[in-house]
Tab-separated table of C-alpha atoms and ligand atoms in Angstrom:
chain	number	residue	atom	x	y	z
A	13	MET	CA	82.968	-21.801	-30.372
A	14	ILE	CA	83.313	-19.042	-32.956
A	15	LYS	CA	85.558	-16.021	-32.602
A	16	GLY	CA	84.708	-12.631	-34.101
A	17	PHE	CA	81.097	-13.534	-34.976
A	18	SER	CA	79.935	-9.981	-34.376
A	19	LYS	CA	82.466	-8.719	-36.960
A	20	LEU	CA	81.021	-10.881	-39.771
A	21	THR	CA	78.641	-9.269	-42.271
A	22	LYS	CA	74.961	-10.176	-42.025
A	23	GLU	CA	75.340	-12.473	-45.040
A	24	GLU	CA	78.347	-14.220	-43.464
A	25	LYS	CA	76.475	-14.645	-40.203
A	26	ARG	CA	73.576	-16.240	-42.078
A	27	GLN	CA	75.954	-18.579	-43.897
A	28	TRP	CA	77.551	-19.654	-40.635
A	29	ILE	CA	74.145	-20.332	-39.067
A	30	CYS	CA	73.087	-22.349	-42.117
A	31	GLN	CA	76.231	-24.445	-42.092
A	32	GLN	CA	76.102	-25.036	-38.357
A	33	TYR	CA	72.417	-25.564	-37.688
A	34	LEU	CA	70.207	-25.821	-40.758
A	35	SER	CA	70.319	-29.225	-42.410
A	36	ASP	CA	69.037	-27.989	-45.753
A	37	PRO	CA	70.893	-24.940	-47.164
A	38	SER	CA	67.693	-23.837	-48.909
A	39	GLN	CA	66.394	-23.035	-45.426
A	40	ALA	CA	68.508	-19.894	-45.683
A	41	GLU	CA	65.687	-18.580	-47.817
A	42	VAL	CA	63.604	-18.205	-44.707
A	43	PHE	CA	65.780	-15.221	-43.831
A	44	THR	CA	65.714	-13.617	-47.265
A	45	SER	CA	61.957	-14.150	-47.587
A	46	TYR	CA	61.473	-11.901	-44.547
A	47	ASP	CA	63.912	-9.214	-45.698
A	48	LEU	CA	62.405	-5.781	-46.279
A	49	ARG	CA	62.517	-4.398	-49.818
A	50	ASP	CA	63.365	-0.917	-48.550
A	51	GLU	CA	67.066	-1.130	-47.711
A	52	ASN	CA	67.027	1.862	-45.374
A	53	LEU	CA	64.136	0.400	-43.420
A	54	GLN	CA	65.951	-2.937	-43.235
A	55	LYS	CA	69.098	-1.207	-41.988
A	56	LEU	CA	67.038	0.581	-39.330
A	57	HIS	CA	65.769	-2.770	-38.024
A	58	ASP	CA	69.189	-4.416	-38.295
A	59	ASP	CA	70.650	-1.724	-36.095
A	60	PHE	CA	68.131	-1.999	-33.235
A	61	ILE	CA	70.162	-4.881	-31.778
A	62	GLU	CA	73.432	-6.720	-32.342
A	63	ASN	CA	74.142	-9.792	-34.487
A	64	THR	CA	70.915	-9.331	-36.477
A	65	ILE	CA	70.460	-12.040	-39.093
A	66	GLY	CA	66.836	-11.448	-40.071
A	67	ASN	CA	63.395	-10.149	-39.197
A	68	TYR	CA	60.888	-11.896	-36.955
A	69	ILE	CA	57.384	-10.845	-37.840
A	70	LEU	CA	54.382	-10.791	-35.502
A	71	PRO	CA	50.852	-9.745	-36.431
A	72	PHE	CA	49.816	-6.155	-35.732
A	73	ALA	CA	46.078	-6.019	-34.962
A	74	VAL	CA	43.641	-3.497	-33.524
A	75	ALA	CA	40.823	-3.800	-30.977
A	76	PRO	CA	38.208	-1.110	-31.586
A	77	ASN	CA	35.422	0.230	-29.331
A	78	PHE	CA	37.329	0.969	-26.138
A	79	LEU	CA	35.263	3.694	-24.448
A	80	ILE	CA	37.674	5.130	-21.865
A	81	ASP	CA	36.705	8.151	-19.770
A	82	GLY	CA	34.130	9.066	-22.422
A	83	HIS	CA	36.481	8.789	-25.425
A	84	TYR	CA	36.538	5.965	-27.982
A	85	TYR	CA	39.933	4.389	-28.680
A	86	THR	CA	41.045	1.838	-31.243
A	87	VAL	CA	43.861	-0.065	-29.598
A	88	PRO	CA	46.841	-1.531	-31.507
A	89	MET	CA	48.013	-4.961	-30.339
A	90	VAL	CA	51.022	-7.043	-31.350
A	91	LEU	CA	51.037	-10.710	-30.342
A	92	GLU	CA	51.021	-14.239	-31.670
A	93	GLU	CA	48.224	-15.870	-29.640
A	94	SER	CA	44.954	-16.475	-31.455
A	95	SER	CA	41.637	-15.423	-29.865
A	96	VAL	CA	43.138	-12.683	-27.676
A	97	VAL	CA	42.192	-9.780	-29.959
A	98	ALA	CA	38.750	-11.191	-30.746
A	99	ALA	CA	38.039	-11.747	-27.043
A	100	VAL	CA	39.200	-8.305	-25.901
A	101	SER	CA	37.265	-6.609	-28.709
A	102	LYS	CA	34.096	-8.397	-27.615
A	103	ALA	CA	34.672	-7.304	-23.995
A	104	ALA	CA	35.412	-3.706	-25.056
A	105	LYS	CA	32.164	-3.563	-27.018
A	106	PHE	CA	30.208	-5.041	-24.107
A	107	TRP	CA	31.592	-2.438	-21.660
A	108	SER	CA	31.188	0.439	-24.106
A	109	GLU	CA	27.471	-0.380	-24.056
A	110	GLN	CA	27.494	-0.111	-20.215
A	111	GLY	CA	29.105	3.365	-20.147
A	112	GLY	CA	32.723	2.317	-20.675
A	113	PHE	CA	35.842	2.301	-18.499
A	114	LEU	CA	36.751	4.885	-15.869
A	115	CYS	CA	40.414	5.452	-15.080
A	116	GLN	CA	42.640	7.203	-12.664
A	117	VAL	CA	46.401	7.614	-12.680
A	118	ARG	CA	47.407	7.733	-9.038
A	119	SER	CA	50.945	9.052	-9.575
A	120	MET	CA	53.719	8.763	-12.141
A	121	GLU	CA	56.824	8.661	-9.997
A	122	LYS	CA	59.721	6.416	-10.948
A	123	VAL	CA	62.576	5.359	-8.732
A	124	GLY	CA	66.249	4.578	-8.923
A	125	HIS	CA	68.872	3.604	-6.379
A	126	ILE	CA	72.512	4.014	-5.592
A	127	HIS	CA	73.358	0.854	-3.682
A	128	LEU	CA	76.211	1.519	-1.314
A	129	PHE	CA	78.114	-0.144	1.483
A	130	PHE	CA	79.436	1.767	4.472
A	131	GLU	CA	81.547	0.317	7.245
A	132	GLY	CA	81.545	3.051	9.840
A	133	ASP	CA	79.401	5.114	12.142
A	134	LYS	CA	75.869	5.443	10.744
A	135	HIS	CA	75.522	8.986	12.053
A	136	GLU	CA	78.644	10.004	10.216
A	137	LEU	CA	77.141	8.686	6.953
A	138	PHE	CA	73.825	10.486	7.459
A	139	GLN	CA	75.719	13.688	8.330
A	140	PHE	CA	77.796	13.287	5.180
A	141	PHE	CA	74.667	12.743	3.096
A	142	SER	CA	72.903	15.868	4.369
A	143	THR	CA	76.049	17.890	3.566
A	144	ILE	CA	76.281	16.648	-0.019
A	145	GLU	CA	72.543	16.413	-0.863
A	146	PRO	CA	72.392	19.901	-2.485
A	147	LEU	CA	75.430	18.929	-4.581
A	148	LEU	CA	73.575	15.880	-5.921
A	149	TYR	CA	70.880	18.182	-7.365
A	150	GLU	CA	73.415	20.759	-8.497
A	151	GLN	CA	75.761	18.403	-10.318
A	152	THR	CA	72.934	16.721	-12.218
A	153	GLN	CA	71.474	19.997	-13.470
A	154	GLY	CA	72.987	19.558	-16.933
A	155	ILE	CA	71.206	16.187	-17.281
A	156	THR	CA	67.895	17.289	-15.754
A	157	GLU	CA	67.590	20.654	-17.536
A	158	ASN	CA	65.384	19.500	-20.436
A	159	MET	CA	63.286	17.248	-18.226
A	160	ARG	CA	62.726	20.127	-15.759
A	161	LYS	CA	61.488	22.294	-18.646
A	162	ARG	CA	58.865	19.605	-19.290
A	163	GLY	CA	57.773	19.560	-15.648
A	164	GLY	CA	59.870	16.543	-14.644
A	165	GLY	CA	63.202	15.974	-12.967
A	166	ILE	CA	64.383	14.673	-9.615
A	167	SER	CA	61.626	14.880	-6.963
A	168	SER	CA	63.506	13.604	-3.922
A	169	ILE	CA	66.769	12.059	-2.761
A	170	ILE	CA	66.735	10.097	0.485
A	171	LEU	CA	69.387	8.028	2.229
A	172	LYS	CA	67.922	4.768	3.556
A	173	ASP	CA	69.428	2.561	6.205
A	174	MET	CA	69.062	-0.989	4.899
A	175	THR	CA	71.372	-2.626	7.437
A	176	ASP	CA	68.475	-4.595	8.956
A	177	SER	CA	68.254	-6.544	5.679
A	178	LEU	CA	71.965	-6.678	4.832
A	179	GLU	CA	75.074	-5.760	6.814
A	180	HIS	CA	76.607	-2.364	5.915
A	181	TYR	CA	74.009	-1.807	3.154
A	182	TYR	CA	72.553	1.680	2.539
A	183	GLN	CA	70.579	3.040	-0.348
A	184	VAL	CA	70.264	6.444	-1.912
A	185	PHE	CA	66.603	6.274	-2.920
A	186	VAL	CA	65.873	8.759	-5.701
A	187	THR	CA	62.428	9.538	-7.121
A	188	PHE	CA	61.941	11.028	-10.578
A	189	LEU	CA	59.221	12.453	-12.785
A	190	THR	CA	59.936	11.765	-16.443
A	191	GLY	CA	56.922	13.295	-18.200
A	192	ASP	CA	55.902	11.328	-21.287
A	193	ALA	CA	59.202	9.451	-21.456
A	194	MET	CA	59.749	6.054	-19.878
A	195	GLY	CA	62.939	7.737	-18.709
A	196	ALA	CA	65.266	4.775	-18.145
A	197	ASN	CA	68.296	6.475	-19.736
A	198	PHE	CA	67.559	9.739	-17.984
A	199	ILE	CA	67.268	8.039	-14.585
A	200	ASN	CA	70.396	5.932	-15.026
A	201	SER	CA	72.425	8.938	-16.213
A	202	CYS	CA	71.334	10.950	-13.150
A	203	LEU	CA	72.166	8.069	-10.820
A	204	GLU	CA	75.610	7.485	-12.285
A	205	LYS	CA	76.422	11.195	-12.049
A	206	MET	CA	75.266	11.231	-8.398
A	207	SER	CA	77.400	8.158	-7.647
A	208	GLN	CA	80.479	9.985	-8.933
A	209	THR	CA	79.676	12.958	-6.691
A	210	ILE	CA	79.215	10.678	-3.675
A	211	GLU	CA	82.503	8.874	-4.326
A	212	GLN	CA	84.423	12.109	-4.841
A	213	GLU	CA	82.990	13.793	-1.760
A	214	ALA	CA	83.571	10.693	0.369
A	215	ILE	CA	87.320	11.108	-0.178
A	216	THR	CA	87.356	14.383	1.748
A	217	HIS	CA	84.483	13.785	4.214
A	218	LEU	CA	84.706	10.126	5.262
A	219	SER	CA	87.462	7.834	6.532
A	220	HIS	CA	89.403	6.207	3.707
A	221	GLY	CA	87.673	3.135	2.220
A	222	ALA	CA	84.628	3.288	4.532
A	223	LEU	CA	82.178	3.868	1.668
A	224	GLU	CA	81.802	1.844	-1.493
A	225	VAL	CA	79.239	2.623	-4.208
A	226	LEU	CA	78.364	-0.826	-5.512
A	227	MET	CA	75.970	0.052	-8.336
A	228	SER	CA	73.457	2.603	-9.546
A	229	ILE	CA	70.346	1.624	-11.476
A	230	LEU	CA	66.692	2.472	-11.880
A	231	SER	CA	64.194	0.089	-10.324
A	232	ASN	CA	61.630	-1.573	-12.557
A	233	TYR	CA	59.373	-1.899	-9.530
A	234	THR	CA	57.239	1.215	-9.843
A	235	PRO	CA	54.410	1.070	-7.282
A	236	GLN	CA	54.382	4.885	-7.355
A	237	CYS	CA	53.588	4.857	-11.084
A	238	LEU	CA	50.121	3.484	-10.688
A	239	VAL	CA	46.977	3.331	-12.781
A	240	ARG	CA	43.504	2.098	-11.897
A	241	ALA	CA	40.689	1.216	-14.317
A	242	GLU	CA	37.201	0.105	-13.455
A	243	VAL	CA	33.852	-0.787	-14.931
A	244	SER	CA	30.475	-1.317	-13.297
A	245	ALA	CA	26.973	-2.240	-14.368
A	246	PRO	CA	23.696	-3.365	-12.783
A	247	VAL	CA	23.775	-7.103	-12.223
A	248	SER	CA	20.595	-7.402	-14.307
A	249	ARG	CA	22.603	-6.210	-17.344
A	250	MET	CA	25.425	-8.662	-16.805
A	251	SER	CA	23.918	-11.384	-18.931
A	252	PHE	CA	26.890	-12.791	-20.836
A	253	ASN	CA	27.294	-15.770	-23.124
A	254	ASP	CA	23.550	-16.561	-22.665
A	255	ILE	CA	23.854	-16.848	-18.874
A	256	GLU	CA	21.459	-14.868	-16.675
A	257	GLY	CA	23.021	-11.671	-15.217
A	258	LYS	CA	22.922	-12.525	-11.528
A	259	VAL	CA	24.279	-16.044	-12.017
A	260	PHE	CA	27.027	-14.773	-14.308
A	261	ALA	CA	28.041	-11.894	-12.003
A	262	THR	CA	28.120	-14.195	-8.958
A	263	ASP	CA	30.215	-16.824	-10.736
A	264	PHE	CA	32.509	-14.123	-12.081
A	265	THR	CA	33.226	-12.660	-8.633
A	266	ARG	CA	33.837	-16.193	-7.364
A	267	ALA	CA	36.421	-16.748	-10.095
A	268	ILE	CA	38.218	-13.593	-8.974
A	269	ALA	CA	38.063	-14.807	-5.368
A	270	VAL	CA	39.643	-18.093	-6.469
A	271	ALA	CA	42.507	-16.180	-8.115
A	272	ASN	CA	42.990	-14.283	-4.847
A	273	ALA	CA	42.960	-17.505	-2.840
A	274	ASP	CA	45.207	-19.746	-4.918
A	275	VAL	CA	48.563	-18.908	-6.468
A	276	TYR	CA	48.243	-21.531	-9.230
A	277	ARG	CA	45.080	-19.906	-10.467
A	278	ALA	CA	46.383	-16.365	-9.791
A	279	VAL	CA	49.341	-16.868	-12.147
A	280	THR	CA	47.133	-18.098	-15.001
A	281	HIS	CA	44.539	-15.418	-14.278
A	282	ASN	CA	47.204	-12.701	-14.414
A	283	LYS	CA	48.749	-14.271	-17.511
A	284	GLY	CA	45.406	-13.607	-19.175
A	285	VAL	CA	45.562	-9.976	-18.032
A	286	MET	CA	49.080	-9.701	-19.484
A	287	ASN	CA	47.947	-11.157	-22.846
A	288	GLY	CA	46.323	-7.800	-23.490
A	289	ILE	CA	48.774	-5.592	-21.643
A	290	ASP	CA	51.925	-6.960	-23.303
A	291	ALA	CA	50.348	-6.725	-26.753
A	292	VAL	CA	49.743	-2.963	-26.376
A	293	VAL	CA	53.059	-2.416	-24.608
A	294	ILE	CA	54.872	-4.067	-27.545
A	295	ALA	CA	52.794	-2.284	-30.213
A	296	THR	CA	53.658	1.069	-28.624
A	297	GLY	CA	57.389	0.278	-28.458
A	298	ASN	CA	57.558	-0.054	-24.689
A	299	ASP	CA	59.604	-2.476	-22.622
A	300	PHE	CA	57.316	-5.432	-21.884
A	301	ARG	CA	59.926	-7.166	-19.697
A	302	ALA	CA	59.993	-4.151	-17.397
A	303	VAL	CA	56.198	-3.985	-17.292
A	304	GLU	CA	55.887	-7.736	-16.643
A	305	ALA	CA	58.437	-7.622	-13.801
A	306	ALA	CA	56.722	-4.663	-12.121
A	307	VAL	CA	53.199	-5.990	-12.499
A	308	HIS	CA	53.981	-9.419	-11.049
A	309	ALA	CA	55.896	-7.917	-8.117
A	310	TYR	CA	52.854	-5.709	-7.486
A	311	ALA	CA	50.591	-8.771	-7.558
A	312	ALA	CA	52.646	-10.087	-4.621
A	313	LYS	CA	52.842	-6.796	-2.708
A	314	GLU	CA	50.883	-8.224	0.237
A	315	GLY	CA	53.370	-11.058	0.661
A	316	ARG	CA	51.379	-13.512	-1.436
A	317	TYR	CA	50.848	-13.552	-5.208
A	318	LYS	CA	47.237	-12.561	-5.950
A	319	SER	CA	44.874	-11.489	-8.706
A	320	LEU	CA	45.592	-8.150	-10.385
A	321	THR	CA	41.866	-7.609	-10.828
A	322	GLN	CA	39.126	-7.367	-8.217
A	323	ALA	CA	35.368	-7.827	-8.500
A	324	TYR	CA	32.426	-7.528	-6.154
A	325	ILE	CA	28.677	-7.023	-6.176
A	326	LYS	CA	27.199	-4.283	-4.021
A	327	GLU	CA	23.532	-3.258	-4.016
A	328	ASP	CA	22.960	-5.199	-7.227
A	329	ILE	CA	25.806	-3.431	-9.028
A	330	PHE	CA	28.691	-5.477	-10.406
A	331	HIS	CA	32.073	-3.765	-9.954
A	332	PHE	CA	35.278	-4.877	-11.654
A	333	SER	CA	38.662	-3.138	-11.455
A	334	ILE	CA	42.398	-3.393	-11.969
A	335	GLU	CA	45.250	-1.498	-10.349
A	336	ILE	CA	48.756	-1.900	-11.763
A	337	PRO	CA	52.090	-0.127	-11.936
A	338	LEU	CA	52.919	0.878	-15.527
A	339	ALA	CA	56.132	2.717	-16.254
A	340	ILE	CA	55.745	3.399	-19.961
A	341	GLY	CA	56.489	6.226	-22.365
A	342	THR	CA	55.108	7.792	-25.517
A	343	VAL	CA	58.218	9.781	-26.452
A	344	GLY	CA	61.850	8.707	-26.796
A	345	GLY	CA	63.051	5.131	-27.278
A	346	LEU	CA	61.486	3.401	-30.290
A	347	THR	CA	58.527	5.786	-30.494
A	348	LYS	CA	59.849	7.914	-33.368
A	349	LEU	CA	62.258	5.320	-34.735
A	350	HIS	CA	60.079	2.287	-35.465
A	351	PRO	CA	57.522	3.085	-38.168
A	352	MET	CA	54.959	0.607	-36.768
A	353	VAL	CA	55.331	2.015	-33.252
A	354	LYS	CA	54.837	5.515	-34.620
A	355	THR	CA	51.716	4.302	-36.418
A	356	ALA	CA	50.419	2.554	-33.287
A	357	LEU	CA	50.748	5.798	-31.351
A	358	GLN	CA	48.993	7.672	-34.161
A	359	ILE	CA	46.112	5.178	-34.018
A	360	LEU	CA	45.916	6.015	-30.307
A	361	GLU	CA	45.865	9.714	-31.274
A	362	ASN	CA	49.395	10.355	-29.966
A	363	PRO	CA	48.586	9.910	-26.283
A	364	SER	CA	50.487	11.244	-23.298
A	365	ALA	CA	52.140	8.597	-21.116
A	366	GLU	CA	49.304	9.097	-18.626
A	367	THR	CA	46.641	8.384	-21.270
A	368	LEU	CA	48.539	5.347	-22.533
A	369	MET	CA	48.732	4.018	-18.966
A	370	LYS	CA	44.925	4.250	-18.826
A	371	VAL	CA	44.427	2.563	-22.184
A	372	ILE	CA	46.766	-0.301	-21.260
A	373	ALA	CA	45.077	-0.834	-17.889
A	374	CYS	CA	41.661	-0.984	-19.617
A	375	VAL	CA	42.935	-3.536	-22.110
A	376	GLY	CA	44.232	-5.693	-19.226
A	377	LEU	CA	40.886	-5.436	-17.456
A	378	ALA	CA	38.907	-6.197	-20.623
A	379	GLN	CA	41.178	-9.128	-21.482
A	380	ASN	CA	40.668	-10.598	-18.025
A	381	PHE	CA	36.921	-10.019	-18.291
A	382	ALA	CA	36.868	-11.871	-21.596
A	383	ALA	CA	38.885	-14.830	-20.303
A	384	VAL	CA	37.019	-15.249	-17.010
A	385	SER	CA	33.645	-14.756	-18.745
A	386	SER	CA	34.420	-17.652	-21.041
A	387	LEU	CA	35.837	-19.796	-18.250
A	388	VAL	CA	32.755	-19.487	-16.041
A	389	THR	CA	30.349	-20.048	-18.956
A	390	TYR	CA	31.183	-22.274	-21.921
A	391	GLY	CA	34.978	-22.531	-21.378
A	392	ILE	CA	37.748	-21.080	-23.510
A	393	GLN	CA	38.304	-23.919	-25.938
A	394	LYS	CA	35.350	-22.991	-28.150
A	395	GLY	CA	36.887	-19.635	-29.132
A	396	HIS	CA	40.444	-20.936	-29.168
A	397	MET	CA	39.606	-23.904	-31.324
A	398	LYS	CA	37.956	-21.758	-33.971
A	399	MET	CA	41.257	-19.942	-34.488
A	400	HIS	CA	43.213	-23.162	-34.028
A	401	LEU	CA	41.145	-24.736	-36.802
A	402	ALA	CA	41.930	-21.803	-39.106
A	403	ASN	CA	45.651	-22.127	-38.314
A	404	ILE	CA	45.671	-25.892	-38.982
A	405	LEU	CA	43.843	-25.382	-42.279
A	406	ASN	CA	46.420	-22.764	-43.296
A	407	GLN	CA	49.227	-25.158	-42.413
A	408	LEU	CA	47.583	-27.868	-44.521
A	409	GLY	CA	47.289	-25.448	-47.436
A	410	ALA	CA	43.487	-25.750	-47.640
A	411	THR	CA	41.813	-23.741	-50.414
A	412	PRO	CA	39.098	-21.205	-49.493
A	413	ALA	CA	36.403	-23.671	-50.607
A	414	GLN	CA	37.935	-26.495	-48.552
A	415	LYS	CA	38.224	-24.196	-45.531
A	416	GLN	CA	34.567	-23.214	-45.794
A	417	GLU	CA	33.459	-26.840	-45.972
A	418	ILE	CA	35.660	-27.981	-43.072
A	419	ILE	CA	34.741	-24.998	-40.836
A	420	ALA	CA	31.049	-25.791	-41.430
A	421	TYR	CA	31.729	-29.454	-40.559
A	422	PHE	CA	33.354	-28.512	-37.221
A	423	LYS	CA	30.644	-25.995	-36.256
A	424	ASP	CA	29.119	-28.396	-33.706
A	425	LYS	CA	32.172	-30.645	-33.152
A	426	THR	CA	35.284	-30.520	-30.982
A	427	VAL	CA	38.390	-29.531	-32.932
A	428	SER	CA	41.484	-31.718	-32.632
A	429	HIS	CA	44.530	-31.663	-34.905
A	430	SER	CA	44.127	-35.261	-36.062
A	431	GLU	CA	40.423	-34.863	-36.811
A	432	VAL	CA	41.050	-31.724	-38.830
A	433	VAL	CA	43.712	-33.562	-40.847
A	434	GLN	CA	41.253	-36.435	-41.408
A	435	ALA	CA	38.505	-34.064	-42.496
A	436	PHE	CA	40.929	-32.229	-44.769
A	437	ASN	CA	42.090	-35.442	-46.420
A	438	LYS	CA	38.509	-36.414	-47.051
A	439	VAL	CA	37.498	-33.034	-48.427
A	440	ALA	CA	40.692	-32.671	-50.464
A	441	GLY	CA	39.758	-35.946	-52.149
A	442	VAL	CA	36.407	-34.615	-53.343
A	443	VAL	CA	37.252	-30.930	-53.843
A	444	PRO	CA	40.195	-30.720	-56.243
A	445	HIS	CA	43.077	-28.286	-55.516
A	446	GLU	CA	42.910	-25.082	-57.589
B	529	LIG	C1	45.253	-17.985	-22.101
B	529	LIG	O1	46.265	-17.349	-22.853
B	529	LIG	C2	44.816	-17.119	-20.956
B	529	LIG	C3	43.805	-17.743	-19.991
B	529	LIG	O2	44.325	-18.989	-19.501
B	529	LIG	C4	43.631	-16.770	-18.864
B	529	LIG	C5	42.787	-17.286	-17.728
B	529	LIG	O3	42.758	-18.504	-17.492
B	529	LIG	O4	42.160	-16.439	-17.057
B	529	LIG	C6	42.525	-18.045	-20.693
């Protein structure tokens, strides 16, 4: 137990961590080795969160050749897993040669709730709500003014009777349009202001103590903020990984059917979709936890967890699509603050939130196409192991010449950690270190 940790300087925090947890004090260098030279930039990163003791660096990559609604995009991706960027880039190129991705944003509505409990006559509550509803709009005008200028704001406020699910439970269900912003702060500020109004008005309109506002918060489930992306091509052109088009397309649709039939497979299948989605969401400074939560809830919207992507063959045309909720933003939050996020958005040509939703959905679809294509043909280990081999060789400190020789050796062999070490030891014996 340590008291006042948050009050220590960064250096003192590091020292405490070293003393407590790192056996070798020289390990403290791991923190300094990742410190930024530019002090202002370092301070900016330090201040994003609390108790910062260092930087944690992930690779920033790009996947080019995404042809989306007739426009080519180069997509920034931040993640640690090897093969993901290579695989999605290959899929993007393949689909750009078939006419590219087509997208549609169904709507961009976000929701928030005031969760309240009322122990009294339902009709009295509904009467009270219709009396104060105009006040809820009126008293939030100061907060919504800027958003309204940008075409957003509060779209509707509804009182819902939830007492079938939970005794005395009602919900003020509020829908919002937040333009290019993710809008979490805006939504929560509106909700908290509305809660105050409800509580104040209840004093004069309802019996004492009958109504209790429990909490007010946006919902990360955003099925009204929905994007769809699709690709299609004649089955004859679906030859992939040296497999004939019809066989490949049939096996591919079967793999999607399996993910719809079995939750074990569905989770892994959707994890592959999220490999791509999360990487773009992180690169563009969006909240990947919120996106993950919404997407997985949506995958279970029919009462059973299913595939996020669908595929079928009709009249010799292969169709493949994804539909997902994506509450993301391209203004506010980290977008101007984090230099890499700003750069990611510039690479995407400073998209609107609607365009970014489309790009992210296409990346998810392409990522899933890449994974399932490998799975139903030569398996995923071939691609993974190539990167794995490179990582092991880096860990072993292999020289460029040693790497070249060992990579050539494993060209037609299965990669395992111990065999790479063996090969390295052998090669290191004959090729001297530089
Ligand atoms: C690995 O990160 C993702 C895959 O397992 C996805 C899938 O199985 O579809 C390859």
